[in-house]
JSON list of C-alpha atoms in Angstrom, two decimals:
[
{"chain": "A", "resi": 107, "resn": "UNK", "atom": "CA", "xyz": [13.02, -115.04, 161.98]},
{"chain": "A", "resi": 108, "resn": "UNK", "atom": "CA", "xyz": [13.03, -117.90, 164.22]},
{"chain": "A", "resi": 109, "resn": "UNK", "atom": "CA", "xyz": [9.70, -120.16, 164.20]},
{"chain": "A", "resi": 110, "resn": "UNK", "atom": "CA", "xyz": [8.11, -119.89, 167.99]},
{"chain": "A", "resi": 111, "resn": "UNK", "atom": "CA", "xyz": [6.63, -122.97, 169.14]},
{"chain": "A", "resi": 112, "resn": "UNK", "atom": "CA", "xyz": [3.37, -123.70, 170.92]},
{"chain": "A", "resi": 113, "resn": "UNK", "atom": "CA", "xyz": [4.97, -123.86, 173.86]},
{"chain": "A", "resi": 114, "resn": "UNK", "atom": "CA", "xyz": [7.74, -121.72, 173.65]},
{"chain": "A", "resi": 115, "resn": "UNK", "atom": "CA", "xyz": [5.22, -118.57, 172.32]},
{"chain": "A", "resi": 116, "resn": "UNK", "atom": "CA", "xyz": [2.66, -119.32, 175.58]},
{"chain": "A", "resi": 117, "resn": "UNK", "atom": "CA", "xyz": [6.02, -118.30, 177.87]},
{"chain": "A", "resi": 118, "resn": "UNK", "atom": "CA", "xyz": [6.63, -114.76, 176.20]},
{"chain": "A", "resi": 119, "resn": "UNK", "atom": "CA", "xyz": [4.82, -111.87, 177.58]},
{"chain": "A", "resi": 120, "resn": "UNK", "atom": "CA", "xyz": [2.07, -110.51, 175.57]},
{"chain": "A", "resi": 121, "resn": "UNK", "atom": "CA", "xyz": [3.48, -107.05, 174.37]},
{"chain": "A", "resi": 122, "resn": "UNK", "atom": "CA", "xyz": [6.86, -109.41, 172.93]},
{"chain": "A", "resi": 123, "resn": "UNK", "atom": "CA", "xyz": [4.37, -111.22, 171.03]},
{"chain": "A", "resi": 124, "resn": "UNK", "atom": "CA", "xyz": [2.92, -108.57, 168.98]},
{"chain": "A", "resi": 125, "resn": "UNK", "atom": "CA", "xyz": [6.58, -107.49, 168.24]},
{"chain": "A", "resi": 126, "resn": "UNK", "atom": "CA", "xyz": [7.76, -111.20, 167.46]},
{"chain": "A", "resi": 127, "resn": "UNK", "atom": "CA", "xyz": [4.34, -111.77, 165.03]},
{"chain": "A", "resi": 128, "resn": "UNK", "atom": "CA", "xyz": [5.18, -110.23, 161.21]},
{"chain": "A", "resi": 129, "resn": "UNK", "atom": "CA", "xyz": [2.23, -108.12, 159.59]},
{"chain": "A", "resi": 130, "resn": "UNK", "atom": "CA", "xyz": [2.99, -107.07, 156.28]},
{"chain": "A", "resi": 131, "resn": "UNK", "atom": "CA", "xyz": [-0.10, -106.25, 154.53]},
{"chain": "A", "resi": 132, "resn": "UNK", "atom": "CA", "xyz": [-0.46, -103.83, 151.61]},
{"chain": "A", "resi": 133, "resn": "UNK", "atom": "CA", "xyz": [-1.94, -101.20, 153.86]},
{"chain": "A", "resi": 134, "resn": "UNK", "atom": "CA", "xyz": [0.86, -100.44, 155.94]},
{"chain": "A", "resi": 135, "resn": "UNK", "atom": "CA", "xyz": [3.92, -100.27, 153.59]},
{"chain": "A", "resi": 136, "resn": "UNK", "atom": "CA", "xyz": [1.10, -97.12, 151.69]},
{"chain": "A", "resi": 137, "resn": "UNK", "atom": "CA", "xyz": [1.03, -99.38, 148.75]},
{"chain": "A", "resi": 138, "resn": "UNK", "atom": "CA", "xyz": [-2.85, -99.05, 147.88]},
{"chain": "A", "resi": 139, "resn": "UNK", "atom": "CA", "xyz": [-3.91, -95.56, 146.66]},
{"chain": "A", "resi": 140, "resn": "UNK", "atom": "CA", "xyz": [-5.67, -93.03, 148.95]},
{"chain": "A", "resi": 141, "resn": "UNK", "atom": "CA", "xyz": [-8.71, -92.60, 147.24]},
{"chain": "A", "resi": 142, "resn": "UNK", "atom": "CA", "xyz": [-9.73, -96.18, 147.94]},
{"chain": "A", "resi": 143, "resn": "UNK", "atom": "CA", "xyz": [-9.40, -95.17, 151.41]},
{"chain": "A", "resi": 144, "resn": "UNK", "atom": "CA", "xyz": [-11.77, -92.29, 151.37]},
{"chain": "A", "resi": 145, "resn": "UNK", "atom": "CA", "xyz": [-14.90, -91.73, 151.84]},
{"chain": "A", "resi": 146, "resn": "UNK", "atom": "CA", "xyz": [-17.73, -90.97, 149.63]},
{"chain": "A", "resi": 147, "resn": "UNK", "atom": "CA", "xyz": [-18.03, -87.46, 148.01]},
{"chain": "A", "resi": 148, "resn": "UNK", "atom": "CA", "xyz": [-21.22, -86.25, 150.26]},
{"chain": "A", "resi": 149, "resn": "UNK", "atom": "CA", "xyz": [-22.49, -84.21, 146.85]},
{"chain": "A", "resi": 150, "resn": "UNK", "atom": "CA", "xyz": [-25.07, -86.99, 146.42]},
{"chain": "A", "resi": 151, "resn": "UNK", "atom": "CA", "xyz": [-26.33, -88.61, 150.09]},
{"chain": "A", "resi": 152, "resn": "UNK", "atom": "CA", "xyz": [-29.06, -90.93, 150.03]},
{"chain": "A", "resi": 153, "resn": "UNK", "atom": "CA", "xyz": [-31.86, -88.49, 151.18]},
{"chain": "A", "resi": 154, "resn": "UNK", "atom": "CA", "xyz": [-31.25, -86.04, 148.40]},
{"chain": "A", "resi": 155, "resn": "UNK", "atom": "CA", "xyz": [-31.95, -86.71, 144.82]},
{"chain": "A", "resi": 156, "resn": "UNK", "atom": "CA", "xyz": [-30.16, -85.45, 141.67]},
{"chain": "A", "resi": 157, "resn": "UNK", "atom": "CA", "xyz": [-32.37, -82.11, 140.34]},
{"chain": "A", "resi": 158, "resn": "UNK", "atom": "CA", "xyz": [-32.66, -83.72, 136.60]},
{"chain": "A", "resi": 159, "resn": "UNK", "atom": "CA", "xyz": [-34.97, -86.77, 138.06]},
{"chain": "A", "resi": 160, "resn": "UNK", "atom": "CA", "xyz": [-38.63, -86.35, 138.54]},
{"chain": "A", "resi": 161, "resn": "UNK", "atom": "CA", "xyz": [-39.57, -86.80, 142.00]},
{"chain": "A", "resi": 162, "resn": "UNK", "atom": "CA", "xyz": [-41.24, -90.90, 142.21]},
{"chain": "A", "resi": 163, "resn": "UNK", "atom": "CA", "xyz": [-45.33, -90.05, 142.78]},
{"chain": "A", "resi": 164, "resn": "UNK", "atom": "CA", "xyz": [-46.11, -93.39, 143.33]},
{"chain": "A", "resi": 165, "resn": "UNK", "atom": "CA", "xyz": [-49.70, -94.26, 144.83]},
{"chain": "A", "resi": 166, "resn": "UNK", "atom": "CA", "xyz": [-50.05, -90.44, 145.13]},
{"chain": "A", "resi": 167, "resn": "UNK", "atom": "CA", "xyz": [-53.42, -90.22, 143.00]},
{"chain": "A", "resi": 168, "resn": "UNK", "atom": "CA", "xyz": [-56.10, -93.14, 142.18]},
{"chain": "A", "resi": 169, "resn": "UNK", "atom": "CA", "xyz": [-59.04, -92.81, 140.63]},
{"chain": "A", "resi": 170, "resn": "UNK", "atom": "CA", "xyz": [-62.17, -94.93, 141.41]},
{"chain": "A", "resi": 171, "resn": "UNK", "atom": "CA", "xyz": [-66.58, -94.74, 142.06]},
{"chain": "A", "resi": 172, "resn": "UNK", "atom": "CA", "xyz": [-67.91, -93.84, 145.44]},
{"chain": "A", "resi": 173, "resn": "UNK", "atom": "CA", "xyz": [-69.93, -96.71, 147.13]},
{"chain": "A", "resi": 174, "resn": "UNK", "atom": "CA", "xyz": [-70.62, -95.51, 150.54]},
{"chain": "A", "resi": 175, "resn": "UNK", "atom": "CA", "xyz": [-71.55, -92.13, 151.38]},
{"chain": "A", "resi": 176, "resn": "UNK", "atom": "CA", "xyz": [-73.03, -92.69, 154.72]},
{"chain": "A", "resi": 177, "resn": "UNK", "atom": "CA", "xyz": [-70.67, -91.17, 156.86]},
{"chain": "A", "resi": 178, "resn": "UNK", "atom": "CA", "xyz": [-70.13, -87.92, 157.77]},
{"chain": "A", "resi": 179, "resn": "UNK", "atom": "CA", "xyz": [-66.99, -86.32, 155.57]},
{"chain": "A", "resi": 180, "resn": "UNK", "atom": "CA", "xyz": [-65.73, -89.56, 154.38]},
{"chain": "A", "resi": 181, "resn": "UNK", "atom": "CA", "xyz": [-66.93, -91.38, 151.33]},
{"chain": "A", "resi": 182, "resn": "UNK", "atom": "CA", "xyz": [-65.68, -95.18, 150.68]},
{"chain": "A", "resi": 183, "resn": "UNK", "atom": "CA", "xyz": [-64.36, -95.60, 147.28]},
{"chain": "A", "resi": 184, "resn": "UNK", "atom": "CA", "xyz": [-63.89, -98.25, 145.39]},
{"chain": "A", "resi": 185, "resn": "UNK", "atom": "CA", "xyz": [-60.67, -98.42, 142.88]},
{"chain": "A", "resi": 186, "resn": "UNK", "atom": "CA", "xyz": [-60.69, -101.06, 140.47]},
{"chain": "A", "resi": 187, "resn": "UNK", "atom": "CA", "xyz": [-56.84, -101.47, 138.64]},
{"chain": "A", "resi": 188, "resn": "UNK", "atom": "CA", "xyz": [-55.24, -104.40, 136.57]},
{"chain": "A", "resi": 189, "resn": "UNK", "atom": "CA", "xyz": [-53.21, -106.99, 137.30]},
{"chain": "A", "resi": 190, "resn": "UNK", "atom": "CA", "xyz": [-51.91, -110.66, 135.51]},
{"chain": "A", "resi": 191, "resn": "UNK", "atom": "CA", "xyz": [-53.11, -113.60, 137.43]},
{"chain": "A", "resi": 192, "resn": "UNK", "atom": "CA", "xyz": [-50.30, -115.74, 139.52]},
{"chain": "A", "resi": 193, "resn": "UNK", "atom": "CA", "xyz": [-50.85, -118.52, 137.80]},
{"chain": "A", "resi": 194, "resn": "UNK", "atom": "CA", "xyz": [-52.76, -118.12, 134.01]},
{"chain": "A", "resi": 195, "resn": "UNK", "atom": "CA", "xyz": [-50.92, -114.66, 133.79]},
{"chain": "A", "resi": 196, "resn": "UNK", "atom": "CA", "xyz": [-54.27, -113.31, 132.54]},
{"chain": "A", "resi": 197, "resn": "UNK", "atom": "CA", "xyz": [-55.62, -109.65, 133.55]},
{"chain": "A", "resi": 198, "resn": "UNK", "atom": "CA", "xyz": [-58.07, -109.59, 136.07]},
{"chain": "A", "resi": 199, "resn": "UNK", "atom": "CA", "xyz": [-59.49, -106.92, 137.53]},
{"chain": "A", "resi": 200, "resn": "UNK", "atom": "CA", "xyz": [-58.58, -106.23, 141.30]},
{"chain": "A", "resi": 201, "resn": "UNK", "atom": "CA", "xyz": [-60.55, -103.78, 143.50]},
{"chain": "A", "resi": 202, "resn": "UNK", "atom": "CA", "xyz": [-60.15, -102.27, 146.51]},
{"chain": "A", "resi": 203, "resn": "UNK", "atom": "CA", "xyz": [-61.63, -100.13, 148.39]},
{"chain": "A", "resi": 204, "resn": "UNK", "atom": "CA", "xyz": [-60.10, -96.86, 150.57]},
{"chain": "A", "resi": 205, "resn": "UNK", "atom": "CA", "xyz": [-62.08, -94.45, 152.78]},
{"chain": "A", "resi": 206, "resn": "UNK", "atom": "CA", "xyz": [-61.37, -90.56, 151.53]},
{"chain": "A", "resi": 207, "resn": "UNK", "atom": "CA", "xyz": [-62.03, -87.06, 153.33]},
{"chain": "A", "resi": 208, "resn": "UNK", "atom": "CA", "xyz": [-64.54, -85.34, 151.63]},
{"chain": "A", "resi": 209, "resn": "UNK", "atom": "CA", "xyz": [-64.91, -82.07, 154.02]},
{"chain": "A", "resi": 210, "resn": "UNK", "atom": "CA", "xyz": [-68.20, -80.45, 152.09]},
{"chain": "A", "resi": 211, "resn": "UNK", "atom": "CA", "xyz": [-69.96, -84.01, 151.99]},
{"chain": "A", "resi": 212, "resn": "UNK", "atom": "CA", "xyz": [-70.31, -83.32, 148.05]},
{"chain": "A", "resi": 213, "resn": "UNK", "atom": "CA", "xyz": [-70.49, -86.58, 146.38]},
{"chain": "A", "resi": 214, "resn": "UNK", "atom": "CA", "xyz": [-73.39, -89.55, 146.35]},
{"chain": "A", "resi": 215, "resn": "UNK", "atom": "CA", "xyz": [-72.97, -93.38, 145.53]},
{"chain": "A", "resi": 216, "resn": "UNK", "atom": "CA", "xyz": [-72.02, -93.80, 141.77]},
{"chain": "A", "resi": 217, "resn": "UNK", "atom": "CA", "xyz": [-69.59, -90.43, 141.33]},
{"chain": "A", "resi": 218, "resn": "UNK", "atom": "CA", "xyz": [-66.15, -90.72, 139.94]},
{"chain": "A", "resi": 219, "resn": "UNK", "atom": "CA", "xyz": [-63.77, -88.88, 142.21]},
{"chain": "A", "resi": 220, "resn": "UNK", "atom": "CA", "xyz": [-59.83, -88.60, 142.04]},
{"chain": "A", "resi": 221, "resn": "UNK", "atom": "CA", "xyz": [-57.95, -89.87, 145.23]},
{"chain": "A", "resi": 222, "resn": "UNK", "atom": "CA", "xyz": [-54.90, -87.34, 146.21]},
{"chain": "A", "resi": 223, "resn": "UNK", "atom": "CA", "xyz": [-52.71, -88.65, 148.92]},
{"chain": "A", "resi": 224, "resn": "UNK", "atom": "CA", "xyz": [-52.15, -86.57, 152.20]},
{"chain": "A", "resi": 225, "resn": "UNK", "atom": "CA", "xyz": [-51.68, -86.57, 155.73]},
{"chain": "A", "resi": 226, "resn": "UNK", "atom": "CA", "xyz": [-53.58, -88.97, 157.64]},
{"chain": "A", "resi": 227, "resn": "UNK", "atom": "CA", "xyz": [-56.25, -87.55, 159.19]},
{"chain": "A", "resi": 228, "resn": "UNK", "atom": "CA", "xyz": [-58.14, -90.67, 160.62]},
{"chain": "A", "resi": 229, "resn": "UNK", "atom": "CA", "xyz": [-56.49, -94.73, 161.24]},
{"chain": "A", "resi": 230, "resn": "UNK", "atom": "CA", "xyz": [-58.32, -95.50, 157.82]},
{"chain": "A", "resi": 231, "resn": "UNK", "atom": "CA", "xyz": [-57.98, -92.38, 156.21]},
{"chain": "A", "resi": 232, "resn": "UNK", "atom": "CA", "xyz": [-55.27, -90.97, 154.27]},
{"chain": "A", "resi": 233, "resn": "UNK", "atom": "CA", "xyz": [-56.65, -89.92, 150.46]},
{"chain": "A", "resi": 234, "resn": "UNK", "atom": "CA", "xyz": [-58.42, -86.78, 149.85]},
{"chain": "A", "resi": 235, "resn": "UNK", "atom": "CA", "xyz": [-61.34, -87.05, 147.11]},
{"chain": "A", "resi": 236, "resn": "UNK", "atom": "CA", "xyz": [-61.39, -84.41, 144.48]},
{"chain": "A", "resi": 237, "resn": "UNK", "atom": "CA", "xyz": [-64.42, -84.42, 141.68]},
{"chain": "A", "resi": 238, "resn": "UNK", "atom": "CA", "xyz": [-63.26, -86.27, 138.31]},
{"chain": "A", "resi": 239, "resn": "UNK", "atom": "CA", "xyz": [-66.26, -85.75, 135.24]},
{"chain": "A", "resi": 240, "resn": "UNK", "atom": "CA", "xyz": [-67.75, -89.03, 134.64]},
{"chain": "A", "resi": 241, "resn": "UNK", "atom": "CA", "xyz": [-66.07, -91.24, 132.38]},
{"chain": "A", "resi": 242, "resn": "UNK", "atom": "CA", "xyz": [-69.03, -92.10, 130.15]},
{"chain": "A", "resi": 243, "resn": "UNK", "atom": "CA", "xyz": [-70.92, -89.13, 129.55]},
{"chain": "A", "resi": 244, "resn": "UNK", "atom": "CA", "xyz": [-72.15, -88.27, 126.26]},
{"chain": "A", "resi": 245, "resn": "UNK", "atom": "CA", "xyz": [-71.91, -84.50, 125.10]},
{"chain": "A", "resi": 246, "resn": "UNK", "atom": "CA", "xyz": [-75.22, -82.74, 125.97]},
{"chain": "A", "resi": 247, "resn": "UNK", "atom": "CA", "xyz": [-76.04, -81.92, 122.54]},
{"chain": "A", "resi": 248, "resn": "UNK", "atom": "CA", "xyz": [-76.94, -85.41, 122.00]},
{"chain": "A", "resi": 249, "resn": "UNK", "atom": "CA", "xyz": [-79.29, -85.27, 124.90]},
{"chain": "A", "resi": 250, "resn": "UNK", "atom": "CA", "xyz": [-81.27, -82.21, 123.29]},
{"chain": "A", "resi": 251, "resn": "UNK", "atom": "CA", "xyz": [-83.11, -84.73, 121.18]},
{"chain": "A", "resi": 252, "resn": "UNK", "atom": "CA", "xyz": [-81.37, -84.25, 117.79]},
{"chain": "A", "resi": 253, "resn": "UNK", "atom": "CA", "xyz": [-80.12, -87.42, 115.86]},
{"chain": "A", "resi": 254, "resn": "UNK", "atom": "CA", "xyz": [-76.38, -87.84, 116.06]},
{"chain": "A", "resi": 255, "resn": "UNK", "atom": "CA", "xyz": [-76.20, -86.24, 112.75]},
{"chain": "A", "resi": 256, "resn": "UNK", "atom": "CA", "xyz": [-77.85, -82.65, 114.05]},
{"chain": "A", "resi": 257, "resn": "UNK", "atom": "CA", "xyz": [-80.39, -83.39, 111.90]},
{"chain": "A", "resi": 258, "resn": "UNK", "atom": "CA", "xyz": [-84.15, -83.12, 113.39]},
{"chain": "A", "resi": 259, "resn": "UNK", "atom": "CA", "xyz": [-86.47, -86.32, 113.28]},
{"chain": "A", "resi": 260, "resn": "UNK", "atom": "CA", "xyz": [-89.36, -86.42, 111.56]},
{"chain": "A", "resi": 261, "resn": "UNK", "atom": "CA", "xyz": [-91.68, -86.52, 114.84]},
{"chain": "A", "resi": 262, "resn": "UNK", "atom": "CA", "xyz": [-89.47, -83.61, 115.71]},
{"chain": "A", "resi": 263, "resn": "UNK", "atom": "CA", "xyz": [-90.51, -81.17, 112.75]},
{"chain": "A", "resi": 264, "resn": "UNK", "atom": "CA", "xyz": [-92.90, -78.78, 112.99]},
{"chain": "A", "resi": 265, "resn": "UNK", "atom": "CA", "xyz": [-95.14, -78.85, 110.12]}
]
């Protein structure tokens, strides 16, 4: 083919020049393979997840103390978690604190409750709190007065 020059190709009418130009690209002579062409299988779209992973239940439950039971059906607890400082990359504890539902106004300041996400039901709150036995409580047989043994004191026997 002949080469067009600058000036010559600004003379030919527009639909000439896309006849004139070449293309040859591997796309049109059906070189490349179909399936590169394709699109995605839709089996798997992004919404859906494959049935053999658990679903991801992150920040679903927390657990933490009640500090504020002032209000009326919401308690303000306090969740205290781990974390490596920025810098000296030692643990530190980090609290924070969330505002929960609690519909029967159940629990008082010191109680360890269990935080279950759900729908929002105020701006602040979106955790439901669910009763959690303490952490540190002793079995109540200690608290009956025997020694940790089960065996009676001596101010404790009868003579």
């Amino acid at each position: 083919m002949s080469a067009l020059s600058p000036s010559s190709f600004l003379q030919i009418p527009p639909l000439q020049r896309l006849k004139n130009l070449s293309i040859s690209t591997s796309f049109l002579h059906g070189s490349v393979p179909l399936s590169f062409l394709s699109k995605p299988s839709p089996s798997l779209s992004a919404s859906q997840t494959p049935n053999f992973l658990p679903s991801i239940k992150a920040m679903r439950s927390l657990q933490g103390r009640v500090v504020c039971a002032t209000n009326d059906k919401t308690v303000a607890v306090e969740v205290v978690r781990l974390a490596p400082h920025p810098k000296y990359k030692r643990r530190i504890r980090i609290k924070k604190k969330y505002q929960a539902h609690d519909p029967d106004n159940k629990f008082k300041v010191g109680d360890f409750v269990e935080l279950e996400k759900c729908r929002p039901i105020s701006k602040m709150k979106t955790f439901l709190a669910i009763p959690v036995p303490a952490r540190n409580s002793k079995p109540k047989a200690a608290e009956a007065g025997a020694g940790e043994l089960g065996i009676p004191l001596e101010s404790q026997e009868q003579v």
